[in-house]
Amino acid sequence: MANDRTSKIEDALIQLVDELLPPVAGEDEESVEERRDEATDRARDFINSRGIGRGGAEVTEIREVINKRCLWSLDILAITNTENLLVLRQGYSSEDQIRLSNLVSRLVSKPVLSRKAEILDLFYQLSPIPEPTSHEASRSFSQRQRDRNSFSAERRNLRSRDGQASENVSVKGASARHERHRTAAKEHADSTRPDDGEGKATAQGEGPGIAPSEPTLLRDLPYMLQGVSSDSLSYSAESGITFSPLLPVPIISLLHSLAEPSLLYQKLSVFVKSHQDGSILQSLQAAIGREVQSYLGLVATLDGEIRRALTAIENDPSRSALGKTGVTLKRCVFWTREATMGLRLMSVIVEESHDKKGGQLISLVHGFSKSNGDPFVRAFAERLLSHITRPFYDMLRQWIYDGELSDPFLEFFVTEQSIDQPDPDSRNRTGGASVWEDKYSLDEALIPSVMRLDFAKKVFLIGKSLNFIRHGCADSDWVESYSKSKSTELHYGDTLYLESSIGAAYETTMAQLIQLMQSKFHLSTHLSALKRFLLLGQGDFIALLMESLSSSLDRPTNTLYRHNLTAQLEHAIRGSNAQYSPADVLRRLDARMLEASHGEVGWDAFTLEYKISPPLDVVVSAWGSKQYLKVFNFLWRVKRVEFALGSTWRRCTTGARGVLASFAARPGPQPQSPLAQQWKLARATIAEMIHFITQLQYYILFEVIEASWDSLQAAMRRPGCTLDDLIDAHATYLRAITHKGLLGGSSGKTETEGFLSQLHSILKTMLGYRDAVDGLYSLSVAELSAQSTSSPSGHSVEPTDPPSPPPLLQTPNSRPATEGGGVLGPLKQRLQSLAADFRARLNVLLGDLAHQPDVDMRFLGVVMNFNDVYEPARRKRRGAAVGVGKTPKGAG
């Protein structure tokens, strides 16, 4: 067992000698073998001369001595700036020595090794120490060998001491060797120093090839933290901070940590000194400038501590003096940790703020205060927000208390419409509508995250309402008094107070605006007037106006004059209950003619107009006026058809007791005359048309307009109603009328087949049938006159109407209507065709109404066809008009 161990040691020793023995150029194999044997014998003698370790205490002592020797070697390197003064054996550097110390620590911690003292002793003897100077090179080999083996005597002294005494002896022995090397280095430096200046630099430990000591680094640390170059640490804007490559890795790691705030400080200094556009961005710049000044104050405090520590070191040159002062690089890293985090956060904010402005900047900083889990980051962001938000809250205060926007850099979430770039949708809006709708707009992208969207909309309405009261309603006195009594400072942090202040301002402003619209400008009165006159709610006025205008509107449009229409309008007002309306309402009512095409009569171009002035045009906008005009024109056409059918019906009814009595149907088997048969069919068809027009008017005037009016009144009386609510309610009112009133809905086909187009076609057919019935009446009168003149008794019957038929119905020979080939045949065909066309179009309309989602529109179809006399049918394809213009099978 012993032989195996001896053999292993021998093999390991030979292998170690082969690896460490340097080659010599030009040496033969015999010389190499002889030199290898000599080195192996020396190593074997050295190993055999060592004793066996005596436990953990001796290992600890040896470890301390080795560590001190490594530190002594590093101090030797820091003495001189001469490259060839001290050369590490076998090319080792200071990093290698530190690595050797770390390996020693790892070796001591291994429990497997039992003879750790001998291994450490071997490491001590083989550790790389500086080569002796030229003075030491002249010493004999035996003297250098005694110097190398001086550790043996030190170890024997260490064994004879306890605890503190052992450490003092080892430090004293190491210090003796350290002093000898210092003396040698100083002698060599004196012999090679070119001048006094260079020697002074060498004595300070700043020469090339020498790593700066920690006191030197501490001395230059305040400069580095400000980005200023020093003797041991150089700074440049391009490459940053440059360290000496000879510094140990732990020191470089500490310097890297200390270099971060320096680089961040330089970057933030550039931002603070730059010119920024935007009040909130400038506020951010000022807040960062305050934090940078606080950082410089920390650097000044740190500089004072370092100076006191260096003074203490000069008074106490021992190595432990630096630790006693409490100022080290590691402690400086700890002292600057929070400042580094703050600088890092501000650097991130600056980088992300390049393409942001206003509320976006506030949201950026606010995100760190709400979504970051680090308490320091949240507190730091809150501190920044207290400064950054000041311009924002100043603009907010002016907006909600004065109604004025003070935002020269367009940072507030309320933007004012530029005069140079008007909104294309606002070209048709004038007066108060433009002030309310187009002057200001809400930019949701600029709403800061400290404010909710519904809260921002309230703020927007407050300022817009105040501005509208000042400029649109000409009530600036109330705005001034409100601002003086309610204005208060707003700032970040007090959310409850901010919400209560804005809530109170919202309620006060909205109540004042609605009160002005109702009491000063009489909004409800004008809306009621629009309903009475343009939506035909004033029945006696409409009936009288139509009766007085009927003779004039039958003429072509180019023969009508506005003053005649205005005179008839005033006559209708004086003759109806409309005369009791307010004077301001009657002054706004006017009659005019629309642009008409060639050949149109007055019925097609006549319209009523109700003039809306600011600020009422905010509610009744240009779009609303068009909708009122659209509804009036349709209802006026329906009324015209009703008036025409009513006139024809009255004429036929009175004529049945006079002129048409001879054509009345008689009981009995005797055959009926052709005119009597036609009058019977005509009366039935006119009754159908009157039923249709009556049900259509009832549906539009009561089921649609009155129901929508009730909804509008309820919305206007709702508590907390705002002007925007009034505008929306009025727009909903008009949309309900146009959609449910068959003016804006679609039956699922093309635009020309919509409800409005179908109704116009039906009304046109009804007017054509009325004209045909009038022709039939004239023909009957002519027939009666012919019979009277040819009577053998010589008695004639005086007709109530002209005896001759109308010119369009006269024949060249003026033959009686009952004769073949006379006028009755074509007239009969026309009446049948128009009646069939009316029923076919009505069937299609009823089929479309039956499939509508609105229950009121479906009910209209039920009322029109309550006895199932019609057969509703929907068109299956375009152009497949069932029976339109043709007589259905079995008709007649």
Coordinates of N, CA and C in Angstrom, one line a residue, residues 454-583:
D454 N -65.0 58.8 -18.9 CA -66.3 59.5 -18.6 C -66.0 60.8 -17.8
F455 N -65.0 60.8 -17.0 CA -64.6 62.0 -16.2 C -64.2 63.1 -17.2
A456 N -63.3 62.7 -18.2 CA -62.8 63.6 -19.2 C -64.0 64.2 -20.0
K457 N -65.0 63.4 -20.3 CA -66.1 63.9 -21.1 C -66.9 64.9 -20.3
K458 N -67.0 64.7 -19.0 CA -67.6 65.7 -18.2 C -66.9 67.0 -18.2
V459 N -65.6 66.9 -18.1 CA -64.7 68.1 -18.2 C -64.9 68.8 -19.5
F460 N -65.0 68.1 -20.6 CA -65.2 68.6 -21.9 C -66.5 69.4 -22.0
L461 N -67.6 68.8 -21.5 CA -68.9 69.4 -21.5 C -68.9 70.7 -20.7
I462 N -68.3 70.7 -19.5 CA -68.3 71.9 -18.7 C -67.7 73.1 -19.4
G463 N -66.5 72.9 -19.9 CA -65.8 74.0 -20.6 C -66.6 74.4 -21.8
K464 N -67.1 73.5 -22.6 CA -67.8 73.8 -23.8 C -69.1 74.5 -23.5
S465 N -69.8 74.1 -22.4 CA -71.0 74.8 -22.0 C -70.7 76.2 -21.6
L466 N -69.7 76.4 -20.8 CA -69.3 77.8 -20.4 C -69.0 78.7 -21.5
N467 N -68.2 78.1 -22.5 CA -67.9 78.9 -23.7 C -69.1 79.2 -24.5
F468 N -70.1 78.3 -24.6 CA -71.3 78.5 -25.3 C -72.2 79.6 -24.6
I469 N -72.2 79.5 -23.3 CA -73.0 80.5 -22.5 C -72.4 81.9 -22.7
R470 N -71.0 82.0 -22.8 CA -70.4 83.3 -23.0 C -70.6 83.8 -24.4
H471 N -70.3 83.0 -25.4 CA -70.3 83.5 -26.8 C -71.6 83.2 -27.5
G472 N -72.2 82.0 -27.3 CA -73.4 81.7 -28.0 C -74.7 82.3 -27.4
C473 N -74.7 82.3 -26.1 CA -75.9 82.9 -25.4 C -75.7 84.3 -24.9
A474 N -74.6 84.9 -25.1 CA -74.3 86.3 -24.8 C -74.6 86.5 -23.3
D475 N -74.1 85.6 -22.4 CA -74.3 85.8 -21.0 C -73.0 85.6 -20.3
S476 N -72.1 86.5 -20.6 CA -70.7 86.5 -20.1 C -70.7 86.9 -18.6
D477 N -71.7 87.7 -18.2 CA -71.8 88.2 -16.8 C -71.9 87.0 -15.8
W478 N -72.7 86.0 -16.2 CA -72.9 84.9 -15.3 C -71.6 84.1 -15.2
V479 N -70.9 83.9 -16.4 CA -69.7 83.2 -16.4 C -68.6 83.8 -15.5
E480 N -68.6 85.2 -15.6 CA -67.6 85.9 -14.8 C -67.9 85.7 -13.3
S481 N -69.1 85.8 -12.9 CA -69.5 85.7 -11.5 C -69.3 84.2 -11.0
Y482 N -69.6 83.3 -11.9 CA -69.4 81.9 -11.5 C -67.9 81.6 -11.3
S483 N -67.0 82.1 -12.2 CA -65.6 81.9 -12.1 C -65.0 82.5 -10.8
K484 N -65.5 83.7 -10.5 CA -64.9 84.3 -9.3 C -65.4 83.6 -8.0
S485 N -66.6 83.0 -8.0 CA -67.1 82.4 -6.8 C -66.6 80.9 -6.6
K486 N -66.4 80.2 -7.7 CA -66.1 78.8 -7.7 C -64.7 78.4 -8.0
S487 N -63.9 79.3 -8.6 CA -62.6 78.9 -9.0 C -61.7 78.6 -7.8
T488 N -60.9 77.5 -7.9 CA -60.0 77.0 -6.9 C -58.9 76.3 -7.5
E489 N -57.8 76.1 -6.7 CA -56.6 75.5 -7.2 C -56.8 74.0 -7.3
L490 N -56.3 73.4 -8.3 CA -56.3 71.9 -8.5 C -54.9 71.4 -8.6
H491 N -54.7 70.3 -8.0 CA -53.3 69.7 -8.0 C -53.5 68.2 -8.0
Y492 N -52.4 67.5 -8.3 CA -52.3 66.1 -8.4 C -52.3 65.5 -7.0
G493 N -53.0 64.4 -6.8 CA -53.0 63.6 -5.5 C -54.3 63.6 -4.8
D494 N -55.1 64.7 -4.8 CA -56.3 64.8 -4.1 C -57.5 64.5 -5.1
T495 N -57.6 63.2 -5.3 CA -58.6 62.7 -6.3 C -60.0 63.0 -5.9
L496 N -60.4 62.8 -4.6 CA -61.7 63.0 -4.1 C -62.1 64.4 -4.3
Y497 N -61.3 65.3 -3.9 CA -61.6 66.8 -4.0 C -61.7 67.2 -5.5
L498 N -60.9 66.6 -6.3 CA -61.0 66.9 -7.8 C -62.3 66.5 -8.3
E499 N -62.7 65.2 -8.0 CA -64.0 64.7 -8.5 C -65.2 65.5 -8.0
S500 N -65.2 65.8 -6.7 CA -66.3 66.6 -6.2 C -66.3 68.0 -6.8
S501 N -65.2 68.7 -7.0 CA -65.2 70.0 -7.7 C -65.7 69.9 -9.1
I502 N -65.3 69.0 -9.8 CA -65.7 68.9 -11.2 C -67.2 68.4 -11.3
G503 N -67.6 67.6 -10.4 CA -69.0 67.2 -10.3 C -69.9 68.4 -10.0
A504 N -69.6 69.2 -9.1 CA -70.3 70.4 -8.8 C -70.4 71.4 -9.9
A505 N -69.2 71.6 -10.6 CA -69.2 72.5 -11.8 C -70.0 71.9 -12.9
Y506 N -70.1 70.6 -13.1 CA -70.9 70.0 -14.1 C -72.3 70.3 -13.9
E507 N -72.8 70.1 -12.7 CA -74.2 70.2 -12.4 C -74.6 71.7 -12.5
T508 N -73.8 72.6 -12.0 CA -74.1 74.0 -12.1 C -74.2 74.5 -13.5
T509 N -73.2 74.2 -14.3 CA -73.1 74.6 -15.7 C -74.2 74.1 -16.5
M510 N -74.5 72.8 -16.4 CA -75.6 72.2 -17.2 C -76.9 72.8 -16.9
A511 N -77.2 73.0 -15.6 CA -78.5 73.6 -15.2 C -78.6 75.0 -15.7
Q512 N -77.6 75.8 -15.7 CA -77.7 77.2 -16.2 C -77.9 77.2 -17.7
L513 N -77.2 76.3 -18.4 CA -77.4 76.3 -19.9 C -78.8 75.9 -20.3
I514 N -79.3 74.8 -19.6 CA -80.7 74.4 -19.9 C -81.7 75.5 -19.6
Q515 N -81.5 76.1 -18.4 CA -82.4 77.2 -18.0 C -82.4 78.4 -19.0
L516 N -81.2 78.7 -19.6 CA -81.2 79.7 -20.6 C -81.9 79.3 -21.9
M517 N -81.7 78.1 -22.3 CA -82.4 77.6 -23.5 C -83.9 77.6 -23.4
Q518 N -84.4 77.3 -22.2 CA -85.8 77.2 -22.0 C -86.5 78.5 -21.7
S519 N -85.9 79.3 -20.8 CA -86.5 80.6 -20.4 C -86.2 81.8 -21.3
K520 N -84.9 81.9 -21.7 CA -84.5 83.1 -22.5 C -84.8 82.8 -24.0
F521 N -84.5 81.6 -24.5 CA -84.7 81.4 -25.9 C -85.9 80.5 -26.3
H522 N -86.7 80.1 -25.3 CA -87.9 79.4 -25.5 C -87.8 78.2 -26.4
L523 N -86.9 77.3 -26.1 CA -86.7 76.1 -26.9 C -88.0 75.3 -27.1
S524 N -88.7 75.0 -26.0 CA -89.9 74.2 -26.1 C -90.9 74.8 -26.9
T525 N -91.1 76.1 -26.8 CA -92.1 76.8 -27.6 C -91.8 76.7 -29.1
H526 N -90.6 76.8 -29.5 CA -90.3 76.7 -30.9 C -90.4 75.2 -31.4
L527 N -90.0 74.3 -30.6 CA -90.2 72.9 -31.0 C -91.7 72.6 -31.2
S528 N -92.5 73.1 -30.3 CA -93.9 72.9 -30.5 C -94.5 73.6 -31.7
A529 N -93.9 74.7 -32.1 CA -94.4 75.4 -33.3 C -94.0 74.6 -34.5
L530 N -92.8 74.1 -34.5 CA -92.4 73.2 -35.6 C -93.3 72.0 -35.8
K531 N -93.7 71.5 -34.7 CA -94.7 70.3 -34.8 C -96.0 70.8 -35.3
R532 N -96.5 71.9 -34.9 CA -97.9 72.4 -35.3 C -97.9 72.8 -36.7
F533 N -96.9 73.5 -37.2 CA -97.0 74.0 -38.6 C -96.3 73.2 -39.6
L534 N -95.1 72.6 -39.3 CA -94.4 71.8 -40.3 C -94.8 70.4 -40.3
L535 N -95.3 69.9 -39.2 CA -95.7 68.5 -39.1 C -97.3 68.4 -39.1
L536 N -97.9 69.5 -39.5 CA -99.4 69.5 -39.7 C -100.1 69.2 -38.4
G537 N -99.6 69.6 -37.3 CA -100.4 69.4 -36.1 C -101.5 70.4 -35.9
Q538 N -101.4 71.6 -36.5 CA -102.5 72.6 -36.4 C -103.4 72.4 -37.5
G539 N -104.5 71.5 -37.3 CA -105.3 71.1 -38.4 C -106.1 72.1 -39.0
D540 N -106.7 73.1 -38.2 CA -107.6 74.1 -38.8 C -106.7 75.1 -39.7
F541 N -105.5 75.3 -39.3 CA -104.7 76.2 -40.1 C -104.3 75.5 -41.4
I542 N -104.0 74.2 -41.4 CA -103.6 73.6 -42.6 C -104.8 73.5 -43.5
A543 N -106.0 73.2 -43.0 CA -107.1 73.0 -43.9 C -107.5 74.4 -44.5
L544 N -107.4 75.5 -43.8 CA -107.7 76.8 -44.3 C -106.7 77.2 -45.3
L545 N -105.4 76.9 -45.0 CA -104.3 77.3 -46.0 C -104.5 76.5 -47.3
M546 N -104.8 75.2 -47.2 CA -104.9 74.5 -48.4 C -106.1 74.9 -49.2
E547 N -107.2 75.3 -48.6 CA -108.4 75.7 -49.3 C -108.1 77.0 -50.0
S548 N -107.4 77.9 -49.3 CA -107.2 79.2 -49.9 C -106.1 79.2 -51.0
L549 N -105.2 78.2 -51.0 CA -104.2 78.1 -52.0 C -104.5 77.2 -53.1
S550 N -105.6 76.4 -53.0 CA -105.9 75.4 -54.0 C -106.0 75.9 -55.4
S551 N -106.7 77.0 -55.6 CA -106.8 77.6 -56.9 C -105.5 78.1 -57.5
S552 N -104.7 78.7 -56.6 CA -103.4 79.2 -57.0 C -102.4 78.1 -57.3
L553 N -102.4 77.1 -56.5 CA -101.4 76.0 -56.7 C -101.7 75.1 -57.9
D554 N -102.9 75.2 -58.4 CA -103.2 74.4 -59.6 C -102.5 75.0 -60.9
R555 N -102.0 76.2 -60.8 CA -101.3 76.8 -61.9 C -99.8 76.4 -62.0
P556 N -99.1 76.6 -63.1 CA -97.7 76.3 -63.1 C -96.9 77.2 -62.2
T557 N -95.8 76.7 -61.8 CA -95.0 77.4 -60.8 C -94.5 78.8 -61.2
N558 N -94.2 78.9 -62.5 CA -93.7 80.2 -63.0 C -94.7 81.3 -63.0
T559 N -95.9 81.0 -62.7 CA -97.0 82.0 -62.6 C -97.3 82.4 -61.2
L560 N -96.6 81.8 -60.2 CA -96.9 82.1 -58.8 C -95.8 83.1 -58.3
Y561 N -96.3 84.0 -57.4 CA -95.4 85.0 -56.8 C -95.5 84.8 -55.3
R562 N -94.3 85.2 -54.7 CA -94.2 84.9 -53.2 C -95.1 85.8 -52.4
H563 N -95.3 87.0 -52.8 CA -96.2 87.9 -52.0 C -97.6 87.4 -52.0
N564 N -98.1 86.7 -53.1 CA -99.4 86.1 -53.1 C -99.5 85.0 -52.1
L565 N -98.4 84.2 -52.1 CA -98.3 83.1 -51.1 C -98.3 83.6 -49.7
T566 N -97.5 84.6 -49.4 CA -97.5 85.2 -48.1 C -98.8 85.8 -47.7
A567 N -99.5 86.4 -48.6 CA -100.9 86.9 -48.2 C -101.8 85.8 -47.9
Q568 N -101.8 84.7 -48.6 CA -102.7 83.6 -48.3 C -102.3 82.9 -46.9
L569 N -101.0 82.9 -46.6 CA -100.5 82.4 -45.4 C -101.0 83.2 -44.2
E570 N -100.9 84.6 -44.3 CA -101.5 85.4 -43.3 C -103.0 85.3 -43.1
H571 N -103.7 85.1 -44.2 CA -105.1 84.8 -44.2 C -105.4 83.6 -43.4
A572 N -104.6 82.5 -43.6 CA -104.9 81.2 -42.9 C -104.6 81.4 -41.4
I573 N -103.5 82.2 -41.1 CA -103.2 82.4 -39.7 C -104.3 83.2 -39.0
R574 N -104.8 84.2 -39.6 CA -105.9 85.0 -39.0 C -107.2 84.3 -38.9
G575 N -107.4 83.3 -39.8 CA -108.7 82.6 -39.8 C -108.7 81.3 -39.0
S576 N -107.6 81.0 -38.3 CA -107.5 79.8 -37.5 C -106.9 80.2 -36.1
N577 N -106.8 79.1 -35.2 CA -106.3 79.3 -33.9 C -104.8 79.7 -33.9
A578 N -104.2 79.6 -35.0 CA -102.7 80.0 -35.1 C -102.5 81.4 -34.7
Q579 N -103.6 82.2 -34.8 CA -103.4 83.7 -34.5 C -103.0 83.9 -33.1
Y580 N -103.3 82.9 -32.2 CA -103.0 83.1 -30.8 C -101.6 82.7 -30.4
S581 N -100.8 82.3 -31.4 CA -99.4 81.9 -31.1 C -98.6 83.1 -30.8
P582 N -97.4 83.0 -30.1 CA -96.6 84.1 -29.8 C -96.1 84.8 -31.1
A583 N -95.9 86.1 -31.0 CA -95.5 86.9 -32.2 C -94.2 86.5 -32.7

